[in-house]
Every structure is written in C-alpha cells, then in structure tokens.
PDB file of C-alpha atoms in Angstrom:
ATOM      1  CA  UNK A   4      38.922 -71.237-160.139  1.00  0.00           C
ATOM      2  CA  UNK A   5      35.887 -72.484-160.196  1.00  0.00           C
ATOM      3  CA  UNK A   6      36.845 -75.743-157.500  1.00  0.00           C
ATOM      4  CA  UNK A   7      38.186 -72.848-155.173  1.00  0.00           C
ATOM      5  CA  UNK A   8      34.053 -70.811-155.011  1.00  0.00           C
ATOM      6  CA  UNK A   9      32.587 -73.839-155.113  1.00  0.00           C
ATOM      7  CA  UNK A  10      34.597 -75.043-151.379  1.00  0.00           C
ATOM      8  CA  UNK A  11      34.641 -71.320-150.112  1.00  0.00           C
ATOM      9  CA  UNK A  12      30.545 -70.814-151.041  1.00  0.00           C
ATOM     10  CA  UNK A  13      29.910 -74.146-149.378  1.00  0.00           C
ATOM     11  CA  UNK A  14      32.748 -73.354-145.600  1.00  0.00           C
ATOM     12  CA  UNK A  15      30.549 -69.700-145.959  1.00  0.00           C
ATOM     13  CA  UNK A  16      27.159 -71.768-146.381  1.00  0.00           C
ATOM     14  CA  UNK A  17      28.320 -74.378-143.572  1.00  0.00           C
ATOM     15  CA  UNK A  18      29.354 -71.502-140.885  1.00  0.00           C
ATOM     16  CA  UNK A  19      26.127 -69.281-141.244  1.00  0.00           C
ATOM     17  CA  UNK A  20      23.918 -72.696-140.360  1.00  0.00           C
ATOM     18  CA  UNK A  21      26.562 -74.259-138.128  1.00  0.00           C
ATOM     19  CA  UNK A  22      28.245 -73.630-134.972  1.00  0.00           C
ATOM     20  CA  UNK A  23      31.723 -73.357-135.479  1.00  0.00           C
ATOM     21  CA  UNK A  24      34.632 -73.609-132.456  1.00  0.00           C
ATOM     22  CA  UNK A  25      37.974 -72.840-132.003  1.00  0.00           C
ATOM     23  CA  UNK A  26      40.364 -75.641-130.518  1.00  0.00           C
ATOM     24  CA  UNK A  27      37.455 -77.640-129.391  1.00  0.00           C
ATOM     25  CA  UNK A  28      35.269 -79.839-131.646  1.00  0.00           C
ATOM     26  CA  UNK A  29      32.126 -79.200-129.567  1.00  0.00           C
ATOM     27  CA  UNK A  30      30.995 -75.614-129.569  1.00  0.00           C
ATOM     28  CA  UNK A  31      28.781 -74.784-127.228  1.00  0.00           C
ATOM     29  CA  UNK A  32      27.614 -71.789-129.344  1.00  0.00           C
ATOM     30  CA  UNK A  33      27.928 -70.130-132.674  1.00  0.00           C
ATOM     31  CA  UNK A  34      31.532 -69.204-132.384  1.00  0.00           C
ATOM     32  CA  UNK A  35      33.302 -70.387-129.384  1.00  0.00           C
ATOM     33  CA  UNK A  36      36.368 -69.832-128.639  1.00  0.00           C
ATOM     34  CA  UNK A  37      38.457 -72.050-126.433  1.00  0.00           C
ATOM     35  CA  UNK A  38      41.608 -70.060-125.309  1.00  0.00           C
ATOM     36  CA  UNK A  39      42.780 -66.373-125.005  1.00  0.00           C
ATOM     37  CA  UNK A  40      40.190 -64.112-126.905  1.00  0.00           C
ATOM     38  CA  UNK A  41      41.721 -60.368-128.040  1.00  0.00           C
ATOM     39  CA  UNK A  42      38.650 -57.745-128.985  1.00  0.00           C
ATOM     40  CA  UNK A  43      39.690 -54.427-129.986  1.00  0.00           C
ATOM     41  CA  UNK A  44      36.448 -52.735-130.059  1.00  0.00           C
ATOM     42  CA  UNK A  45      33.360 -54.019-129.081  1.00  0.00           C
ATOM     43  CA  UNK A  46      31.303 -56.611-128.187  1.00  0.00           C
ATOM     44  CA  UNK A  47      27.552 -56.270-129.236  1.00  0.00           C
ATOM     45  CA  UNK A  48      24.687 -58.238-127.622  1.00  0.00           C
ATOM     46  CA  UNK A  49      20.631 -58.934-128.775  1.00  0.00           C
ATOM     47  CA  UNK A  50      21.286 -57.055-132.286  1.00  0.00           C
ATOM     48  CA  UNK A  51      19.422 -58.758-134.969  1.00  0.00           C
ATOM     49  CA  UNK A  52      19.400 -58.083-139.034  1.00  0.00           C
ATOM     50  CA  UNK A  53      17.767 -54.281-138.228  1.00  0.00           C
ATOM     51  CA  UNK A  54      19.157 -53.458-135.362  1.00  0.00           C
ATOM     52  CA  UNK A  55      22.139 -53.184-133.747  1.00  0.00           C
ATOM     53  CA  UNK A  56      22.944 -54.675-130.351  1.00  0.00           C
ATOM     54  CA  UNK A  57      24.227 -53.345-127.316  1.00  0.00           C
ATOM     55  CA  UNK A  58      28.130 -52.328-126.402  1.00  0.00           C
ATOM     56  CA  UNK A  59      27.512 -51.606-122.585  1.00  0.00           C
ATOM     57  CA  UNK A  60      28.187 -49.092-120.372  1.00  0.00           C
ATOM     58  CA  UNK A  61      31.636 -48.391-118.234  1.00  0.00           C
ATOM     59  CA  UNK A  62      31.426 -50.675-115.387  1.00  0.00           C
ATOM     60  CA  UNK A  63      29.287 -53.617-116.363  1.00  0.00           C
ATOM     61  CA  UNK A  64      29.781 -57.214-116.797  1.00  0.00           C
ATOM     62  CA  UNK A  65      29.521 -59.493-119.980  1.00  0.00           C
ATOM     63  CA  UNK A  66      26.941 -62.667-118.238  1.00  0.00           C
ATOM     64  CA  UNK A  67      26.021 -65.713-119.851  1.00  0.00           C
ATOM     65  CA  UNK A  68      23.418 -67.846-118.009  1.00  0.00           C
ATOM     66  CA  UNK A  69      21.512 -69.897-120.726  1.00  0.00           C
ATOM     67  CA  UNK A  70      21.338 -70.188-124.833  1.00  0.00           C
ATOM     68  CA  UNK A  71      19.078 -66.405-124.593  1.00  0.00           C
ATOM     69  CA  UNK A  72      20.045 -64.436-121.609  1.00  0.00           C
ATOM     70  CA  UNK A  73      23.468 -63.605-122.909  1.00  0.00           C
ATOM     71  CA  UNK A  74      23.574 -59.558-121.622  1.00  0.00           C
ATOM     72  CA  UNK A  75      25.448 -56.743-119.825  1.00  0.00           C
ATOM     73  CA  UNK A  76      24.876 -57.337-116.117  1.00  0.00           C
ATOM     74  CA  UNK A  77      25.676 -54.279-113.882  1.00  0.00           C
ATOM     75  CA  UNK A  78      27.116 -55.583-110.566  1.00  0.00           C
ATOM     76  CA  UNK A  79      27.294 -53.800-107.415  1.00  0.00           C
ATOM     77  CA  UNK A  80      30.876 -54.064-105.191  1.00  0.00           C
ATOM     78  CA  UNK A  81      31.587 -52.493-102.516  1.00  0.00           C
ATOM     79  CA  UNK A  82      34.449 -49.426-103.798  1.00  0.00           C
ATOM     80  CA  UNK A  83      37.834 -51.381-102.615  1.00  0.00           C
ATOM     81  CA  UNK A  84      39.553 -52.056 -99.636  1.00  0.00           C
ATOM     82  CA  UNK A  85      38.068 -50.725 -96.142  1.00  0.00           C
ATOM     83  CA  UNK A  86      34.455 -50.473 -97.352  1.00  0.00           C
ATOM     84  CA  UNK A  87      31.980 -52.238 -96.413  1.00  0.00           C
ATOM     85  CA  UNK A  88      28.882 -54.935 -97.918  1.00  0.00           C
ATOM     86  CA  UNK A  89      26.335 -56.824 -96.783  1.00  0.00           C
ATOM     87  CA  UNK A  90      26.964 -59.957 -95.844  1.00  0.00           C
ATOM     88  CA  UNK A  91      23.825 -61.067 -93.709  1.00  0.00           C
ATOM     89  CA  UNK A  92      20.518 -59.891 -93.960  1.00  0.00           C
ATOM     90  CA  UNK A  93      17.659 -61.786 -91.880  1.00  0.00           C
ATOM     91  CA  UNK A  94      13.967 -60.939 -90.069  1.00  0.00           C
ATOM     92  CA  UNK A  95      12.969 -62.472 -87.952  1.00  0.00           C
ATOM     93  CA  UNK A  96       8.809 -62.427 -86.392  1.00  0.00           C
ATOM     94  CA  UNK A  97       7.324 -63.001 -82.657  1.00  0.00           C
ATOM     95  CA  UNK A  98       3.299 -63.025 -81.981  1.00  0.00           C
ATOM     96  CA  UNK A  99       3.435 -64.175 -78.759  1.00  0.00           C
ATOM     97  CA  UNK A 100       5.167 -61.052 -76.931  1.00  0.00           C
ATOM     98  CA  UNK A 101       4.830 -60.153 -73.388  1.00  0.00           C
ATOM     99  CA  UNK A 102       2.582 -58.866 -70.794  1.00  0.00           C
ATOM    100  CA  UNK A 103       3.274 -56.327 -67.673  1.00  0.00           C
ATOM    101  CA  UNK A 104       0.567 -55.610 -64.839  1.00  0.00           C
ATOM    102  CA  UNK A 105       1.774 -53.665 -62.847  1.00  0.00           C
ATOM    103  CA  UNK A 106       5.016 -50.745 -61.990  1.00  0.00           C
ATOM    104  CA  UNK A 107       7.996 -51.145 -62.279  1.00  0.00           C
ATOM    105  CA  UNK A 108      11.903 -50.038 -62.097  1.00  0.00           C
ATOM    106  CA  UNK A 109      11.674 -46.271 -63.335  1.00  0.00           C
ATOM    107  CA  UNK A 110      15.952 -45.922 -63.093  1.00  0.00           C
ATOM    108  CA  UNK A 111      18.164 -45.376 -65.381  1.00  0.00           C
ATOM    109  CA  UNK A 112      19.743 -47.960 -67.864  1.00  0.00           C
ATOM    110  CA  UNK A 113      23.464 -48.654 -68.125  1.00  0.00           C
ATOM    111  CA  UNK A 114      24.742 -49.682 -71.272  1.00  0.00           C
ATOM    112  CA  UNK A 115      26.643 -53.252 -71.007  1.00  0.00           C
ATOM    113  CA  UNK A 116      24.462 -53.931 -68.221  1.00  0.00           C
ATOM    114  CA  UNK A 117      23.744 -57.535 -67.939  1.00  0.00           C
ATOM    115  CA  UNK A 118      19.940 -59.017 -68.719  1.00  0.00           C
ATOM    116  CA  UNK A 119      18.245 -59.398 -65.198  1.00  0.00           C
ATOM    117  CA  UNK A 120      14.678 -61.072 -65.677  1.00  0.00           C
ATOM    118  CA  UNK A 121      13.715 -59.222 -62.363  1.00  0.00           C
ATOM    119  CA  UNK A 122      13.352 -56.187 -64.800  1.00  0.00           C
ATOM    120  CA  UNK A 123      13.294 -57.585 -67.877  1.00  0.00           C
ATOM    121  CA  UNK A 124      11.346 -60.242 -69.960  1.00  0.00           C
ATOM    122  CA  UNK A 125      13.017 -61.327 -73.588  1.00  0.00           C
ATOM    123  CA  UNK A 126      10.279 -61.260 -76.753  1.00  0.00           C
ATOM    124  CA  UNK A 127      10.612 -64.850 -77.105  1.00  0.00           C
ATOM    125  CA  UNK A 128      11.223 -65.317 -80.604  1.00  0.00           C
ATOM    126  CA  UNK A 129      12.942 -61.805 -81.146  1.00  0.00           C
ATOM    127  CA  UNK A 130      16.667 -63.208 -81.573  1.00  0.00           C
ATOM    128  CA  UNK A 131      18.638 -63.666 -84.124  1.00  0.00           C
ATOM    129  CA  UNK A 132      21.989 -64.856 -84.633  1.00  0.00           C
ATOM    130  CA  UNK A 133      25.101 -64.279 -87.094  1.00  0.00           C
ATOM    131  CA  UNK A 134      29.052 -64.588 -86.883  1.00  0.00           C
ATOM    132  CA  UNK A 135      31.470 -61.989 -87.536  1.00  0.00           C
ATOM    133  CA  UNK A 136      34.393 -63.535 -89.085  1.00  0.00           C
ATOM    134  CA  UNK A 137      36.917 -60.392 -90.060  1.00  0.00           C
ATOM    135  CA  UNK A 138      39.611 -59.156 -86.980  1.00  0.00           C
ATOM    136  CA  UNK A 139      39.751 -55.885 -88.504  1.00  0.00           C
ATOM    137  CA  UNK A 140      37.122 -54.636 -86.131  1.00  0.00           C
ATOM    138  CA  UNK A 141      35.706 -52.947 -88.414  1.00  0.00           C
ATOM    139  CA  UNK A 142      32.050 -54.767 -88.774  1.00  0.00           C
ATOM    140  CA  UNK A 143      29.126 -53.081 -87.222  1.00  0.00           C
ATOM    141  CA  UNK A 144      25.503 -54.828 -87.355  1.00  0.00           C
ATOM    142  CA  UNK A 145      22.704 -52.471 -88.046  1.00  0.00           C
ATOM    143  CA  UNK A 146      18.971 -54.014 -86.063  1.00  0.00           C
ATOM    144  CA  UNK A 147      15.310 -52.525 -86.548  1.00  0.00           C
ATOM    145  CA  UNK A 148      13.207 -53.853 -83.857  1.00  0.00           C
ATOM    146  CA  UNK A 149       9.450 -53.001 -84.351  1.00  0.00           C
ATOM    147  CA  UNK A 150       6.591 -53.396 -82.125  1.00  0.00           C
ATOM    148  CA  UNK A 151       2.802 -52.436 -81.059  1.00  0.00           C
ATOM    149  CA  UNK A 152       2.389 -51.410 -77.285  1.00  0.00           C
ATOM    150  CA  UNK A 153      -1.489 -51.482 -76.363  1.00  0.00           C
ATOM    151  CA  UNK A 154      -3.019 -50.509 -73.073  1.00  0.00           C
ATOM    152  CA  UNK A 155      -6.252 -51.746 -70.936  1.00  0.00           C
ATOM    153  CA  UNK A 156      -7.233 -50.837 -67.593  1.00  0.00           C
ATOM    154  CA  UNK A 157      -5.705 -52.768 -64.549  1.00  0.00           C
ATOM    155  CA  UNK A 158      -8.340 -55.083 -62.198  1.00  0.00           C
ATOM    156  CA  UNK A 159     -10.644 -53.160 -60.469  1.00  0.00           C
ATOM    157  CA  UNK A 160      -9.987 -49.823 -62.153  1.00  0.00           C
ATOM    158  CA  UNK A 161     -12.696 -47.822 -64.137  1.00  0.00           C
ATOM    159  CA  UNK A 162     -10.592 -44.935 -65.673  1.00  0.00           C
ATOM    160  CA  UNK A 163     -11.382 -43.490 -68.773  1.00  0.00           C
ATOM    161  CA  UNK A 164      -8.146 -42.841 -70.519  1.00  0.00           C
ATOM    162  CA  UNK A 165      -4.706 -44.349 -69.093  1.00  0.00           C
ATOM    163  CA  UNK A 166      -1.087 -43.944 -69.255  1.00  0.00           C
ATOM    164  CA  UNK A 167       2.170 -46.082 -68.990  1.00  0.00           C
ATOM    165  CA  UNK A 168       5.328 -46.259 -69.752  1.00  0.00           C
ATOM    166  CA  UNK A 169       7.255 -48.562 -70.349  1.00  0.00           C
ATOM    167  CA  UNK A 170      11.601 -49.100 -71.785  1.00  0.00           C
ATOM    168  CA  UNK A 171      12.466 -51.612 -74.974  1.00  0.00           C
ATOM    169  CA  UNK A 172      16.124 -52.184 -75.468  1.00  0.00           C
ATOM    170  CA  UNK A 173      18.615 -55.225 -77.239  1.00  0.00           C
ATOM    171  CA  UNK A 174      20.857 -57.394 -75.544  1.00  0.00           C
ATOM    172  CA  UNK A 175      23.703 -59.050 -77.081  1.00  0.00           C
ATOM    173  CA  UNK A 176      25.787 -62.351 -76.104  1.00  0.00           C
ATOM    174  CA  UNK A 177      28.694 -62.814 -77.464  1.00  0.00           C
ATOM    175  CA  UNK A 178      30.273 -66.173 -77.865  1.00  0.00           C
ATOM    176  CA  UNK A 179      27.824 -68.024 -75.859  1.00  0.00           C
ATOM    177  CA  UNK A 180      28.605 -65.135 -72.761  1.00  0.00           C
ATOM    178  CA  UNK A 181      25.146 -63.512 -70.890  1.00  0.00           C
ATOM    179  CA  UNK A 182      23.542 -60.490 -73.021  1.00  0.00           C
ATOM    180  CA  UNK A 183      24.470 -57.251 -72.687  1.00  0.00           C
ATOM    181  CA  UNK A 184      22.143 -54.575 -73.150  1.00  0.00           C
ATOM    182  CA  UNK A 185      23.410 -52.364 -75.667  1.00  0.00           C
ATOM    183  CA  UNK A 186      20.702 -49.653 -76.631  1.00  0.00           C
ATOM    184  CA  UNK A 187      17.329 -48.753 -75.399  1.00  0.00           C
ATOM    185  CA  UNK A 188      14.642 -46.156 -75.674  1.00  0.00           C
ATOM    186  CA  UNK A 189      12.308 -45.537 -73.297  1.00  0.00           C
ATOM    187  CA  UNK A 190       8.589 -44.038 -74.346  1.00  0.00           C
ATOM    188  CA  UNK A 191       4.913 -43.982 -72.763  1.00  0.00           C
ATOM    189  CA  UNK A 192       1.106 -44.770 -74.306  1.00  0.00           C
ATOM    190  CA  UNK A 193      -1.662 -42.885 -73.215  1.00  0.00           C
ATOM    191  CA  UNK A 194      -5.434 -43.277 -74.667  1.00  0.00           C
ATOM    192  CA  UNK A 195      -8.940 -45.526 -73.688  1.00  0.00           C
ATOM    193  CA  UNK A 196      -8.898 -48.795 -73.111  1.00  0.00           C
ATOM    194  CA  UNK A 197      -7.712 -50.179 -76.298  1.00  0.00           C
ATOM    195  CA  UNK A 198      -5.681 -47.834 -77.116  1.00  0.00           C
ATOM    196  CA  UNK A 199      -2.332 -49.049 -79.407  1.00  0.00           C
ATOM    197  CA  UNK A 200       0.544 -46.614 -80.794  1.00  0.00           C
ATOM    198  CA  UNK A 201       3.667 -48.739 -83.019  1.00  0.00           C
ATOM    199  CA  UNK A 202       6.766 -49.127 -81.369  1.00  0.00           C
ATOM    200  CA  UNK A 203      10.623 -48.225 -83.088  1.00  0.00           C
ATOM    201  CA  UNK A 204      14.303 -49.439 -81.825  1.00  0.00           C
ATOM    202  CA  UNK A 205      17.176 -48.416 -84.618  1.00  0.00           C
ATOM    203  CA  UNK A 206      20.463 -49.625 -83.560  1.00  0.00           C
ATOM    204  CA  UNK A 207      24.267 -49.440 -85.066  1.00  0.00           C
ATOM    205  CA  UNK A 208      26.126 -51.875 -83.197  1.00  0.00           C
ATOM    206  CA  UNK A 209      29.936 -50.879 -84.045  1.00  0.00           C
ATOM    207  CA  UNK A 210      33.024 -52.101 -83.885  1.00  0.00           C
ATOM    208  CA  UNK A 211      32.192 -55.839 -83.939  1.00  0.00           C
ATOM    209  CA  UNK A 212      34.994 -58.489 -83.193  1.00  0.00           C
ATOM    210  CA  UNK A 213      35.422 -61.789 -84.746  1.00  0.00           C
ATOM    211  CA  UNK A 214      32.996 -63.912 -82.985  1.00  0.00           C
ATOM    212  CA  UNK A 215      29.227 -65.738 -82.942  1.00  0.00           C
ATOM    213  CA  UNK A 216      26.465 -63.316 -81.963  1.00  0.00           C
ATOM    214  CA  UNK A 217      23.131 -63.684 -80.849  1.00  0.00           C
ATOM    215  CA  UNK A 218      21.079 -60.522 -80.352  1.00  0.00           C
ATOM    216  CA  UNK A 219      17.893 -60.139 -78.277  1.00  0.00           C
ATOM    217  CA  UNK A 220      14.779 -57.665 -77.782  1.00  0.00           C
ATOM    218  CA  UNK A 221      13.788 -57.371 -74.733  1.00  0.00           C
ATOM    219  CA  UNK A 222      11.241 -55.143 -73.128  1.00  0.00           C
ATOM    220  CA  UNK A 223      10.385 -53.747 -69.221  1.00  0.00           C
ATOM    221  CA  UNK A 224       7.470 -51.842 -67.548  1.00  0.00           C
ATOM    222  CA  UNK A 225       8.459 -48.380 -65.841  1.00  0.00           C
ATOM    223  CA  UNK A 226       5.557 -46.738 -64.462  1.00  0.00           C
ATOM    224  CA  UNK A 227       2.214 -48.164 -65.082  1.00  0.00           C
ATOM    225  CA  UNK A 228       0.306 -46.249 -62.143  1.00  0.00           C
ATOM    226  CA  UNK A 229      -1.554 -47.969 -59.049  1.00  0.00           C
ATOM    227  CA  UNK A 230      -4.598 -48.397 -57.263  1.00  0.00           C
ATOM    228  CA  UNK A 231      -7.256 -46.591 -59.287  1.00  0.00           C
ATOM    229  CA  UNK A 232      -4.923 -45.367 -62.359  1.00  0.00           C
ATOM    230  CA  UNK A 233      -3.394 -49.006 -62.530  1.00  0.00           C
ATOM    231  CA  UNK A 234      -2.624 -49.473 -66.254  1.00  0.00           C
ATOM    232  CA  UNK A 235      -1.920 -53.197 -68.304  1.00  0.00           C
ATOM    233  CA  UNK A 236       0.444 -52.971 -70.839  1.00  0.00           C
ATOM    234  CA  UNK A 237       0.924 -55.897 -73.666  1.00  0.00           C
ATOM    235  CA  UNK A 238       4.172 -55.139 -76.111  1.00  0.00           C
ATOM    236  CA  UNK A 239       3.735 -57.172 -79.378  1.00  0.00           C
ATOM    237  CA  UNK A 240       0.345 -59.012 -77.234  1.00  0.00           C
ATOM    238  CA  UNK A 241      -2.893 -58.086 -77.400  1.00  0.00           C
ATOM    239  CA  UNK A 242      -4.838 -57.112 -74.086  1.00  0.00           C
ATOM    240  CA  UNK A 243      -7.875 -55.427 -75.974  1.00  0.00           C
ATOM    241  CA  UNK A 244      -9.208 -57.918 -78.612  1.00  0.00           C
ATOM    242  CA  UNK A 245     -11.362 -55.320 -79.604  1.00  0.00           C
ATOM    243  CA  UNK A 246      -9.012 -52.802 -80.778  1.00  0.00           C
ATOM    244  CA  UNK A 247      -5.992 -55.374 -81.857  1.00  0.00           C
ATOM    245  CA  UNK A 248      -5.064 -58.745 -82.546  1.00  0.00           C
ATOM    246  CA  UNK A 249      -2.253 -61.064 -82.604  1.00  0.00           C
ATOM    247  CA  UNK A 250      -1.443 -60.145 -86.372  1.00  0.00           C
ATOM    248  CA  UNK A 251      -1.625 -56.555 -85.525  1.00  0.00           C
ATOM    249  CA  UNK A 252       0.404 -56.968 -82.784  1.00  0.00           C
ATOM    250  CA  UNK A 253       3.907 -58.687 -84.136  1.00  0.00           C
ATOM    251  CA  UNK A 254       7.104 -58.055 -83.116  1.00  0.00           C
ATOM    252  CA  UNK A 255       9.623 -58.532 -86.274  1.00  0.00           C
ATOM    253  CA  UNK A 256      13.587 -57.618 -85.537  1.00  0.00           C
ATOM    254  CA  UNK A 257      15.770 -57.464 -88.856  1.00  0.00           C
ATOM    255  CA  UNK A 258      19.681 -57.673 -88.517  1.00  0.00           C
ATOM    256  CA  UNK A 259      22.237 -56.480 -91.100  1.00  0.00           C
ATOM    257  CA  UNK A 260      25.697 -57.508 -90.946  1.00  0.00           C
ATOM    258  CA  UNK A 261      28.292 -55.142 -92.559  1.00  0.00           C
ATOM    259  CA  UNK A 262      31.946 -56.329 -93.216  1.00  0.00           C
ATOM    260  CA  UNK A 263      34.619 -54.886 -94.536  1.00  0.00           C
ATOM    261  CA  UNK A 264      34.732 -55.869 -98.264  1.00  0.00           C
TER     262      UNK A 264
END
C-alpha cells in the first residue's frame, strides 16, 4: 500500500511541475490534448491561486497567440448572409493640385458623362483602384475627397474682395474603359486675396458589379470673373503662399469597399 501511495505522490508532483500531453509526446502547454476535448461547463483564463480566471462572454472566441496571451477575444463579423463587410480601405494624398486662371464652363453636369480634359482637370495623385469580386451587384464603395481651395487676384487686378465658383467630382473607370462622372458638387469661395477654405465631397457608389475599378478626383473652374474682377484659384495648391503652403493645401481621397459577407 505504501508503494501505491508513493507512486501516486510522484505522479501528482510530476503533473504540478511538468507538461502533460494526451495523445502527444511533445506537449506545447501544461496540458496539451491532441484530439477532441469535451468541456461541459466553463474554460477560464488568467486565474491565479487567489483569483478566478475569466470565462469570457457569449459570442467571444478563445484566442491563442503565444505562451502568455491566451485570452477571450471579441471578433466583429457581418450579421449573416447578405450583410456587407469591409474588404478594402485606403487613403491617398496629393500636394500638387490644380490652378485655374479664367472663367470656365458654368453649365450643368450630367452623371455618367465622359471625362473631358477641356472642362475638367484631375487632381494628379488623388486616384485609387480596387477590385470587386462578388457577382451579386450588391457591393458598394464609399469615397471621401477632401481638399483646400484658395483665391488670389488675377493679373492686373486690385480688388479687395474676390469671388469664384468651382466644382469637384469623382470619375470612375471600370475594366479599362474611359472615366465617367459619378458624383459632383459645386461650391464658391469669396474673400480677400489669400483667403482659403476646405472642400469635402462624400460619395457612395452602389450596386457595383464584379470587375476592376479606378476612381479619380477632378475639379473644374466655373465663374472666376473677368477684367478687373478676375480671380485665380488653386485647388489642392496654394496660389498665395503668404497664407497657405503645400502641406496645408494637400488633397486626400479615402476609399472603402464593402462586399457581401
């Protein structure tokens, strides 16, 4: 009987000070089960001799990263079939911008109209690309274009307060086709020479079919005045460096692609 107790004591000591493997000769943890484990109640982590470990909450997953970081984690996933998940997120920036020195086309703009370099000018680096892989025509892209617009006097003018109108829009190229206007917004700027303001354009492109897409931000001049009222404007570019520089005037374009889960 003493021998049995001695064997049991040695077994208990070995368990408390060594790794135990079930169906494995090289256990990676204090207890390593190579097979199916059935737990009827709780698995608790992070406990000590004085405190009870955490059992996690409903919906959490047990994550193992390294020897000291086993823990319960909350993972955000879409709520079932048909929900949208984020597949792509990116921001590009441009500090070149464009400048306009005369009045342009003040007419209306039509969605899906092709890009026309006579009327529009691309912001050089405010462009991004992504690929839609889902074929259910439920994918959408959310675009946010931000820039700075500044005005100054035209050549030979001496006005104290100027005015200019302009527009910016988003052109989309699909599978290598020519760009088409998908969103546009007019705005105005007024003030003393060197005055500037922020411009924002938020766009949602719905019902995207599968394919490769390129999105580009472009701007155009509308009414910049004439003669003694002529105004020059810079979009994403300073035209009066006494009040604005390239870091302050830069443009950004953020693209988020959502597809069904």
